[in-house]
Amino acid sequence: MELLERQTQLEELTRHVREAGTNAGEIAFVGGEAGAGKSVLVEQFTRQAGRGVRVLWGHCDALQTSRVLGPVTEVLAALSAASGTAGAPSLSREQLFSRLLERLSPPNPLSIVVLEDLHWADEATLDFVRFLGRRIQRTRCLLIVTYRDDELTPAHPLRTVLGELTGEHAARLRVDALSLAAVEQLARGTGRDARRVHEISGGNPFFVREVLSAPLDTVPETVRDAVLARLMQCSVAAREVTELVSLVPGKTELSLARALLGDVGAAADEAVTRGLLRYHDEALAFRHELGRLAVESTIQRARAQGLHQDILRVLVERGADLSQLVHHASHAQDVKALLEYAPRAAQHAAHAGAHREAVAHLATALRHADSLSAPERARLLESHATECDTTNQVSACLESANQALTLWRELGDTAGQARVLLLLGRQCWKSGETTLADGHVAEAIALLETLSPGRDLAAAYSARSQLAMLGKRVAEALEFGQRALDLAVASGDHAVQAHALNNIGTTLLCSGGQGGIEKLEQSLAVSLEHNLQRHAGRAYANLVASLVPQRSRLAERYLSEGTAYCEAHNVEELLPFIRAWAARLALNQGHWEKAARAAARELERADALAWERLPGLVALALVRARRGDPGVEAILDEAARFALPTRELLRVGPVAAARAEVAWYLGDLKRVAEEAAAGLEAAVGHRDPWIQGELAYWRRRADPALQVDPELVAEPYALMIEGDWEGAAAAWQQLGMPYERALALADGPEEALRESLTILESLGAGPLTAIVRQRLRMAGARGIPRGPRASTRANPAGLTSREVQVLALLVRGHTNSELANRLHLSTKTVEHHISSILEKLEVHSRTEAVAAAFGLGIVKAGAAGEASGAGGR
């Protein structure tokens, strides 16, 4: 069928491959609904690629649980075949990624890598896309990723990847339905009513093709009808081949078809000629997954079950991929095979970092686990709970863990009980159930202390130290951290050693003790030396989180190193936490647009847990509050709903301090006192001078007579509480925190007030600026600077009214020419406005500008409404 209405996409792909060949690699995400013609578009493009360009394909299949790294290994196999080198079946995931990066980088020839149907991708394959996408500029490669955009739910993992890989070297293309004019062109000479074809198909190219190819005496109303009309024209032998292929997602090796059906040559040729199947090297495949599903749906259940059993038998003999074995065992309802292959597939998936797939395989096994012995069921449940813990599937984790704990208790297995109790402790803390978490870990320790001391007890001690560290219980954190460290060193357990050192270091650093940074750096060194990637990521994360309030320059260094390390080693679970603290660091440094963008980007993640969202929520709320933007209360209400019930200073303190600050801007001193008091109540018996200092400062603002022990609060706050505005301003300047410096100067005489006003206006502050102006007027000051125009001051990024209008229309997806027509401007003027917007928002693309607009609350503040009725001037 002729390729119509795809010239724009072909030209854009051509531009990207040219860029990849001459300057730096590019990535193109090609989205569209099922049957939109994404594969046809990419196939046409690759045929035009020219000599000397390597084209490498990898496919995701619609298996019950996705093949681990399936498309990635296909690409490596194609590369190896092209270069005449051996594959690398024994490589670790990290080595595999690095090998592919090397082969796609100069001086190797230009490559086009196509990864198809990434909406079905396993977690490890998505990690590869992240890995390559973050380094795409180093390569001579155009990476094309196709996916069904109508299947991406808000929580779909591919959506997160799309959000992360943006910028000037990443592009998104959409393949839309065909217009009526295109269908009319395709329908010429077929005897079909083009308008009716377009009405039935909605312009979906695959459906259009099927309708136009159907017998003239039928008018198929669905894709299924159209495909089955073709099938009924086939001989019995061709139908048998087609039905067999429909039971194997992806492609069916011809050798498999011969093993089950004998000589299939003529029958396969007929199915290909009829347009149902196509040859794919030494395999058969449907032209589209929609066709496969249509044929599969016609096979009676009992017959399908028998065929799956036959397919399974042959695949087992050939040592096929474990995910394929699980798929066919499940459809064959072969419980024995499922219980053999699903746990093995889960283990393989977990080893490759595809933890979501490991969860799915274990869940499949658990549905058929009644025939297993109690110890086998307990181990299976514990494995499932562990993988659910890794993937943040809290409720499923708790359910399996509790069932496993019951079984281990019935069996009298002390070590098993302790393992699961420690797992429950982690999950309960993540859920905000801190008391339950402490109880589970204490019980695990009590059980393990009845056994010979060793690695398990060391891990339990370190778990208790971690919970105490998070709860700001300093003495307990240090005591159990040291116990864990001693046992870990004695038993040679480097993982527990790194964990315990991390707990001790974080506790010392946050409580004002000595040696905290050194302990954390020791934890990092042990982790790096022994390739303990998650522990290294945790060391970086806690260095950043602990240093942000007190040593921003060092925090910035570890933020950069930690982000790079986690991205390089795919320690994805810690990146949201590190990036959320990046938002708070940017806020402290006065980079408010950067802070709001960073926070908004992390808050958009549908898979983020509540505790991971807290730093970003607080940072975003404070940016908006200090700017004077709307939406602050809603953000802080969300944060409070999770933080306050935990009664944990780490969570309650920052939220309470932010709520007190907002209340102060509103002049509500009663609420300032209440919010600060709620935070200080959580601080009783705990120690964190920075959190306690901020809370005590706001509490003192509401009640000047309140006595505060300066030993309990960080020095800058102690100076502010004591009324030493000059000393406090110097301390904040030393820390590189301009807003806090302006806050301290606001308590000084006229000269200090003027300096405070200058700082605040440079930051774009709203409420505090008004307070300082009022104080200057009350002091009788003359020549008070007026500040920026109201229209510019009304939005966070300092955009003009016209720029706000342009940005609001960008949010709606308008092109430059549409913007020019709408605003009665020339296209050149619109381009200048967009360039100015990108510069002020510190972004590189229109997509990032739209994200920043929502993150900063610019459009929400009413810009979109203004734009709709905008006129020229």
Short mmCIF file of C-alpha atoms in Angstrom, two decimals, residues 399-813:
data_model
loop_
_atom_site.label_atom_id
_atom_site.label_comp_id
_atom_site.label_asym_id
_atom_site.label_seq_id
_atom_site.Cartn_x
_atom_site.Cartn_y
_atom_site.Cartn_z
CA GLU A 399 0.31 -9.18 51.56
CA SER A 400 2.96 -11.68 50.44
CA ALA A 401 5.32 -10.85 53.30
CA ASN A 402 2.63 -11.39 55.92
CA GLN A 403 1.65 -14.73 54.36
CA ALA A 404 5.31 -15.79 54.27
CA LEU A 405 5.76 -14.74 57.90
CA THR A 406 2.79 -16.88 58.95
CA LEU A 407 4.26 -19.91 57.20
CA TRP A 408 7.76 -19.39 58.63
CA ARG A 409 6.24 -19.10 62.11
CA GLU A 410 4.26 -22.31 61.64
CA LEU A 411 7.46 -24.02 60.48
CA GLY A 412 9.47 -22.59 63.40
CA ASP A 413 12.06 -21.13 61.00
CA THR A 414 13.75 -18.34 62.98
CA ALA A 415 15.94 -17.03 60.15
CA GLY A 416 12.99 -16.98 57.74
CA GLN A 417 10.85 -15.04 60.21
CA ALA A 418 13.63 -12.51 60.77
CA ARG A 419 14.20 -11.94 57.04
CA VAL A 420 10.54 -11.23 56.42
CA LEU A 421 10.22 -9.02 59.51
CA LEU A 422 13.07 -6.84 58.25
CA LEU A 423 11.32 -6.62 54.88
CA LEU A 424 8.07 -5.62 56.61
CA GLY A 425 9.98 -2.99 58.57
CA ARG A 426 11.19 -1.36 55.36
CA GLN A 427 7.76 -1.40 53.81
CA CYS A 428 6.03 0.01 56.87
CA TRP A 429 8.49 2.90 57.02
CA LYS A 430 7.88 3.67 53.34
CA SER A 431 4.15 3.71 54.08
CA GLY A 432 4.55 6.09 57.01
CA GLU A 433 3.81 3.37 59.62
CA THR A 434 6.94 4.15 61.64
CA THR A 435 5.83 2.53 64.90
CA LEU A 436 5.02 -0.74 63.12
CA ALA A 437 8.35 -0.55 61.30
CA ASP A 438 10.27 -0.20 64.58
CA GLY A 439 8.32 -3.12 66.07
CA HIS A 440 9.04 -5.47 63.16
CA VAL A 441 12.77 -4.74 63.22
CA ALA A 442 12.96 -5.11 67.02
CA GLU A 443 11.26 -8.51 66.77
CA ALA A 444 13.69 -9.60 64.04
CA ILE A 445 16.63 -8.66 66.26
CA ALA A 446 15.17 -10.54 69.22
CA LEU A 447 14.83 -13.68 67.08
CA LEU A 448 18.32 -13.45 65.59
CA GLU A 449 19.97 -12.84 68.94
CA THR A 450 18.91 -16.40 69.89
CA LEU A 451 21.15 -17.69 67.10
CA SER A 452 24.91 -17.41 66.61
CA PRO A 453 25.86 -13.82 65.73
CA GLY A 454 26.64 -13.33 62.04
CA ARG A 455 25.65 -11.49 58.88
CA ASP A 456 21.88 -11.71 59.45
CA LEU A 457 22.14 -10.13 62.90
CA ALA A 458 24.50 -7.46 61.52
CA ALA A 459 21.91 -6.62 58.86
CA ALA A 460 19.16 -6.41 61.49
CA TYR A 461 21.23 -4.11 63.70
CA SER A 462 21.91 -1.90 60.68
CA ALA A 463 18.20 -1.84 59.83
CA ARG A 464 17.42 -0.62 63.35
CA SER A 465 20.18 1.97 63.07
CA GLN A 466 18.66 3.18 59.80
CA LEU A 467 15.18 3.57 61.27
CA ALA A 468 16.62 5.43 64.25
CA MET A 469 18.66 7.65 61.91
CA LEU A 470 15.55 8.48 59.90
CA GLY A 471 13.66 9.15 63.13
CA LYS A 472 16.47 11.44 64.42
CA ARG A 473 17.05 9.17 67.45
CA VAL A 474 20.75 9.89 67.61
CA ALA A 475 22.00 7.66 70.44
CA GLU A 476 20.06 4.63 69.20
CA ALA A 477 21.22 5.13 65.60
CA LEU A 478 24.86 5.35 66.63
CA GLU A 479 24.69 2.40 69.06
CA PHE A 480 23.11 -0.07 66.65
CA GLY A 481 25.11 1.29 63.74
CA GLN A 482 28.33 0.49 65.58
CA ARG A 483 27.05 -2.97 66.57
CA ALA A 484 26.25 -3.67 62.93
CA LEU A 485 29.61 -2.35 61.78
CA ASP A 486 31.56 -4.53 64.22
CA LEU A 487 29.71 -7.68 63.18
CA ALA A 488 29.97 -6.82 59.48
CA VAL A 489 33.72 -6.30 59.66
CA ALA A 490 34.13 -9.56 61.60
CA SER A 491 32.06 -11.53 59.07
CA GLY A 492 33.46 -9.78 55.98
CA ASP A 493 30.06 -8.46 54.88
CA HIS A 494 30.92 -5.37 52.85
CA ALA A 495 27.26 -4.55 52.07
CA VAL A 496 26.26 -4.30 55.75
CA GLN A 497 29.51 -2.45 56.46
CA ALA A 498 28.62 0.19 53.85
CA HIS A 499 25.03 0.37 55.14
CA ALA A 500 26.07 0.83 58.77
CA LEU A 501 28.70 3.45 57.95
CA ASN A 502 26.04 5.32 56.01
CA ASN A 503 23.65 5.30 58.98
CA ILE A 504 26.34 6.48 61.38
CA GLY A 505 27.61 9.18 59.05
CA THR A 506 24.16 10.55 58.23
CA THR A 507 23.23 10.61 61.92
CA LEU A 508 26.40 12.51 62.88
CA LEU A 509 26.10 14.95 59.98
CA CYS A 510 22.44 15.79 60.59
CA SER A 511 22.76 16.05 64.37
CA GLY A 512 25.78 18.35 64.36
CA GLY A 513 28.24 15.68 65.49
CA GLN A 514 31.81 15.33 64.30
CA GLY A 515 33.00 12.97 61.56
CA GLY A 516 29.73 12.56 59.69
CA ILE A 517 31.09 13.39 56.25
CA GLU A 518 34.07 11.12 56.81
CA LYS A 519 31.83 8.15 57.72
CA LEU A 520 29.63 8.72 54.70
CA GLU A 521 32.66 8.97 52.46
CA GLN A 522 33.95 5.70 53.97
CA SER A 523 30.59 4.10 53.14
CA LEU A 524 30.89 5.39 49.59
CA ALA A 525 34.47 4.12 49.27
CA VAL A 526 33.53 0.60 50.47
CA SER A 527 30.57 0.56 48.07
CA LEU A 528 32.64 1.66 45.08
CA GLU A 529 35.51 -0.73 45.87
CA HIS A 530 33.18 -3.74 46.02
CA ASN A 531 30.78 -2.60 43.26
CA LEU A 532 27.84 -2.29 45.66
CA GLN A 533 25.93 -0.01 43.35
CA ARG A 534 22.78 0.54 45.39
CA HIS A 535 24.81 1.26 48.53
CA ALA A 536 26.97 3.71 46.56
CA GLY A 537 23.81 5.43 45.34
CA ARG A 538 22.48 5.57 48.91
CA ALA A 539 25.75 7.12 50.11
CA TYR A 540 25.50 9.82 47.46
CA ALA A 541 21.82 10.38 48.28
CA ASN A 542 22.40 10.84 52.00
CA LEU A 543 25.44 13.05 51.43
CA VAL A 544 23.29 15.33 49.29
CA ALA A 545 20.28 15.33 51.63
CA SER A 546 22.41 15.94 54.72
CA LEU A 547 24.64 18.62 53.20
CA VAL A 548 21.97 20.69 51.42
CA PRO A 549 21.06 22.79 54.48
CA GLN A 550 24.61 23.38 55.70
CA ARG A 551 27.25 23.04 52.95
CA SER A 552 25.64 23.74 49.62
CA ARG A 553 28.83 23.74 47.54
CA LEU A 554 29.82 20.29 48.76
CA ALA A 555 26.23 19.14 48.33
CA GLU A 556 26.34 20.38 44.74
CA ARG A 557 29.46 18.33 44.10
CA TYR A 558 27.94 15.13 45.46
CA LEU A 559 24.68 15.87 43.65
CA SER A 560 26.55 15.99 40.34
CA GLU A 561 28.65 12.90 41.11
CA GLY A 562 25.71 10.96 42.54
CA THR A 563 23.38 11.69 39.64
CA ALA A 564 26.07 10.71 37.15
CA TYR A 565 26.84 7.50 39.07
CA CYS A 566 23.21 6.43 39.42
CA GLU A 567 22.52 7.13 35.75
CA ALA A 568 25.67 5.31 34.65
CA HIS A 569 24.86 2.25 36.76
CA ASN A 570 21.06 2.41 36.37
CA VAL A 571 20.41 2.82 40.09
CA GLU A 572 17.06 4.27 39.08
CA GLU A 573 15.26 3.86 42.42
CA LEU A 574 17.44 6.49 44.12
CA LEU A 575 17.38 9.09 41.35
CA PRO A 576 13.95 10.57 42.27
CA PHE A 577 15.14 11.15 45.85
CA ILE A 578 18.42 12.74 44.73
CA ARG A 579 16.64 14.93 42.18
CA ALA A 580 14.06 16.03 44.74
CA TRP A 581 16.90 17.26 46.94
CA ALA A 582 18.37 18.97 43.87
CA ALA A 583 15.19 21.05 43.86
CA ARG A 584 15.71 22.04 47.51
CA LEU A 585 19.36 22.86 46.85
CA ALA A 586 18.40 25.11 43.92
CA LEU A 587 15.80 26.80 46.15
CA ASN A 588 18.41 27.47 48.83
CA GLN A 589 20.82 28.89 46.26
CA GLY A 590 18.18 31.26 44.89
CA HIS A 591 17.71 29.45 41.56
CA TRP A 592 13.94 29.36 41.88
CA GLU A 593 12.99 28.54 38.29
CA LYS A 594 15.43 25.63 38.36
CA ALA A 595 14.04 24.47 41.70
CA ALA A 596 10.43 24.57 40.50
CA ARG A 597 11.25 22.70 37.29
CA ALA A 598 13.21 20.03 39.12
CA ALA A 599 10.45 19.55 41.70
CA ALA A 600 7.64 19.53 39.14
CA ARG A 601 9.48 17.00 37.00
CA GLU A 602 9.77 14.55 39.89
CA LEU A 603 6.23 15.16 41.10
CA GLU A 604 4.90 14.21 37.66
CA ARG A 605 6.19 10.65 38.17
CA ALA A 606 3.16 8.43 38.65
CA ASP A 607 5.26 5.73 40.36
CA ALA A 608 6.76 7.98 43.06
CA LEU A 609 5.99 7.02 46.64
CA ALA A 610 4.77 9.60 49.14
CA TRP A 611 8.05 9.79 51.04
CA GLU A 612 9.94 10.33 47.77
CA ARG A 613 7.61 13.22 46.88
CA LEU A 614 8.03 15.13 50.16
CA PRO A 615 11.26 17.09 49.42
CA GLY A 616 9.90 18.09 46.00
CA LEU A 617 6.51 19.10 47.38
CA VAL A 618 8.10 21.31 50.03
CA ALA A 619 10.54 22.89 47.55
CA LEU A 620 7.79 23.64 45.02
CA ALA A 621 5.50 25.05 47.71
CA LEU A 622 8.22 27.36 48.99
CA VAL A 623 9.07 28.61 45.50
CA ARG A 624 5.44 29.52 44.91
CA ALA A 625 4.95 30.96 48.39
CA ARG A 626 8.03 33.16 48.16
CA ARG A 627 7.01 34.30 44.69
CA GLY A 628 3.45 34.93 45.79
CA ASP A 629 1.99 32.43 43.33
CA PRO A 630 -1.27 30.49 43.81
CA GLY A 631 -1.58 26.80 44.60
CA VAL A 632 0.65 26.72 47.69
CA GLU A 633 -1.93 25.43 50.16
CA ALA A 634 -2.90 22.47 47.98
CA ILE A 635 0.71 21.37 47.66
CA LEU A 636 1.36 21.62 51.39
CA ASP A 637 -1.91 19.88 52.21
CA GLU A 638 -0.77 16.89 50.15
CA ALA A 639 2.57 16.88 51.95
CA ALA A 640 0.89 17.16 55.36
CA ARG A 641 -1.51 14.29 54.68
CA PHE A 642 1.43 11.93 54.53
CA ALA A 643 3.95 13.58 56.85
CA LEU A 644 1.94 14.55 59.94
CA PRO A 645 0.57 11.08 60.85
CA THR A 646 4.12 9.65 60.91
CA ARG A 647 5.12 12.01 63.79
CA GLU A 648 8.67 11.68 62.43
CA LEU A 649 10.80 14.83 62.54
CA LEU A 650 12.40 14.11 59.15
CA ARG A 651 8.96 14.23 57.53
CA VAL A 652 6.93 16.48 59.82
CA GLY A 653 9.59 19.16 60.36
CA PRO A 654 10.09 20.53 56.82
CA VAL A 655 6.35 20.47 56.09
CA ALA A 656 5.47 22.23 59.36
CA ALA A 657 8.18 24.86 58.80
CA ALA A 658 6.90 25.57 55.28
CA ARG A 659 3.31 25.88 56.51
CA ALA A 660 4.46 28.27 59.26
CA GLU A 661 6.35 30.40 56.73
CA VAL A 662 3.28 30.63 54.49
CA ALA A 663 1.12 31.63 57.46
CA TRP A 664 3.62 34.38 58.36
CA TYR A 665 3.36 35.88 54.89
CA LEU A 666 -0.40 36.02 55.45
CA GLY A 667 0.04 37.73 58.81
CA ASP A 668 -1.60 34.84 60.66
CA LEU A 669 0.65 34.62 63.74
CA LYS A 670 -1.69 32.23 65.55
CA ARG A 671 -1.33 29.72 62.74
CA VAL A 672 2.43 30.35 62.57
CA ALA A 673 2.68 29.32 66.22
CA GLU A 674 0.46 26.25 65.73
CA GLU A 675 2.33 24.95 62.69
CA ALA A 676 5.77 25.49 64.24
CA ALA A 677 4.65 23.91 67.51
CA ALA A 678 3.43 20.81 65.66
CA GLY A 679 6.86 20.42 64.11
CA LEU A 680 8.68 21.00 67.40
CA GLU A 681 6.49 18.41 69.09
CA ALA A 682 7.87 15.83 66.65
CA ALA A 683 11.38 17.01 67.61
CA VAL A 684 11.04 16.07 71.28
CA GLY A 685 13.76 13.54 72.10
CA HIS A 686 15.29 13.89 68.64
CA ARG A 687 18.12 15.96 67.17
CA ASP A 688 18.47 17.83 63.91
CA PRO A 689 19.61 21.42 64.51
CA TRP A 690 18.70 22.58 61.01
CA ILE A 691 15.10 21.34 61.06
CA GLN A 692 14.70 22.33 64.72
CA GLY A 693 16.31 25.70 64.06
CA GLU A 694 13.89 26.58 61.26
CA LEU A 695 10.90 25.55 63.37
CA ALA A 696 12.16 27.44 66.43
CA TYR A 697 12.71 30.56 64.32
CA TRP A 698 9.11 30.62 63.10
CA ARG A 699 7.79 29.76 66.57
CA ARG A 700 9.75 32.70 67.98
CA ARG A 701 8.36 34.98 65.24
CA ALA A 702 4.87 34.27 66.56
CA ASP A 703 5.89 34.50 70.23
CA PRO A 704 8.89 36.80 70.87
CA ALA A 705 8.88 35.85 74.57
CA LEU A 706 9.54 32.17 73.81
CA GLN A 707 12.84 30.90 75.17
CA VAL A 708 14.96 28.81 72.77
CA ASP A 709 18.06 26.84 73.71
CA PRO A 710 20.69 28.00 71.18
CA GLU A 711 22.51 24.67 71.58
CA LEU A 712 19.60 22.85 69.89
CA VAL A 713 19.53 24.95 66.72
CA ALA A 714 21.94 25.62 63.86
CA GLU A 715 24.02 28.79 64.20
CA PRO A 716 22.31 31.00 61.58
CA TYR A 717 18.89 30.35 63.16
CA ALA A 718 20.30 30.89 66.65
CA LEU A 719 21.65 34.30 65.56
CA MET A 720 18.27 35.28 64.04
CA ILE A 721 16.43 34.18 67.19
CA GLU A 722 18.85 36.20 69.35
CA GLY A 723 18.23 39.29 67.21
CA ASP A 724 21.72 39.40 65.69
CA TRP A 725 20.48 40.17 62.18
CA GLU A 726 23.95 41.21 61.01
CA GLY A 727 25.65 38.01 62.19
CA ALA A 728 22.82 35.90 60.77
CA ALA A 729 23.02 37.68 57.39
CA ALA A 730 26.77 37.00 57.27
CA ALA A 731 26.21 33.36 58.17
CA TRP A 732 23.58 32.91 55.45
CA GLN A 733 25.86 34.62 52.93
CA GLN A 734 28.63 32.19 53.85
CA LEU A 735 26.23 29.31 53.19
CA GLY A 736 25.18 30.77 49.82
CA MET A 737 21.50 31.16 50.75
CA PRO A 738 20.35 34.60 49.48
CA TYR A 739 16.69 34.46 50.52
CA GLU A 740 17.53 33.59 54.12
CA ARG A 741 20.13 36.40 54.07
CA ALA A 742 17.43 38.82 52.89
CA LEU A 743 15.14 37.54 55.66
CA ALA A 744 17.81 38.31 58.26
CA LEU A 745 18.55 41.75 56.76
CA ALA A 746 14.82 42.52 56.90
CA ASP A 747 15.18 42.86 60.69
CA GLY A 748 17.88 45.52 60.39
CA PRO A 749 17.89 49.31 59.92
CA GLU A 750 17.26 51.20 56.68
CA GLU A 751 20.55 50.30 54.98
CA ALA A 752 20.00 46.59 55.71
CA LEU A 753 16.39 46.84 54.54
CA ARG A 754 17.52 48.35 51.24
CA GLU A 755 20.03 45.52 50.73
CA SER A 756 17.31 43.01 51.58
CA LEU A 757 15.00 44.62 49.02
CA THR A 758 17.68 44.44 46.32
CA ILE A 759 18.20 40.73 46.96
CA LEU A 760 14.49 39.98 47.03
CA GLU A 761 13.80 41.82 43.79
CA SER A 762 16.63 39.96 42.08
CA LEU A 763 15.04 36.70 43.22
CA GLY A 764 11.55 37.71 42.15
CA ALA A 765 10.15 37.43 45.68
CA GLY A 766 6.63 38.65 46.39
CA PRO A 767 5.29 38.67 50.01
CA LEU A 768 8.61 39.38 51.75
CA THR A 769 9.35 42.16 49.27
CA ALA A 770 6.07 43.81 50.22
CA ILE A 771 6.92 43.44 53.92
CA VAL A 772 10.35 45.04 53.44
CA ARG A 773 8.89 47.93 51.43
CA GLN A 774 6.37 48.53 54.20
CA ARG A 775 9.15 48.56 56.81
CA LEU A 776 11.14 51.05 54.73
CA ARG A 777 8.10 53.32 54.47
CA MET A 778 7.49 53.05 58.22
CA ALA A 779 11.14 54.00 58.76
CA GLY A 780 10.59 57.15 56.69
CA ALA A 781 12.90 56.04 53.88
CA ARG A 782 12.81 57.98 50.63
CA GLY A 783 13.43 56.86 47.05
CA ILE A 784 12.32 53.30 47.59
CA PRO A 785 12.85 51.42 44.28
CA ARG A 786 9.54 50.62 42.55
CA GLY A 787 10.61 47.20 41.29
CA PRO A 788 9.54 45.51 38.04
CA ARG A 789 6.26 46.23 36.25
CA ALA A 790 3.26 44.51 37.80
CA SER A 791 2.67 42.47 34.66
CA THR A 792 6.23 41.12 34.78
CA ARG A 793 6.22 40.63 38.56
CA ALA A 794 2.97 38.65 38.33
CA ASN A 795 4.70 35.56 37.00
CA PRO A 796 7.65 33.61 38.43
CA ALA A 797 10.05 33.75 35.50
CA GLY A 798 9.92 37.49 34.85
CA LEU A 799 8.12 37.06 31.53
CA THR A 800 6.35 40.00 29.95
CA SER A 801 2.60 39.89 29.39
CA ARG A 802 3.13 39.14 25.71
CA GLU A 803 5.55 36.31 26.54
CA VAL A 804 2.98 34.83 28.93
CA GLN A 805 0.42 34.90 26.10
CA VAL A 806 2.86 33.17 23.75
CA LEU A 807 3.70 30.54 26.37
CA ALA A 808 0.03 29.86 27.08
CA LEU A 809 -0.53 29.15 23.38
CA LEU A 810 2.59 26.94 23.29
CA VAL A 811 1.00 24.90 26.07
CA ARG A 812 -1.98 24.35 23.76
CA GLY A 813 0.33 23.01 21.04
#
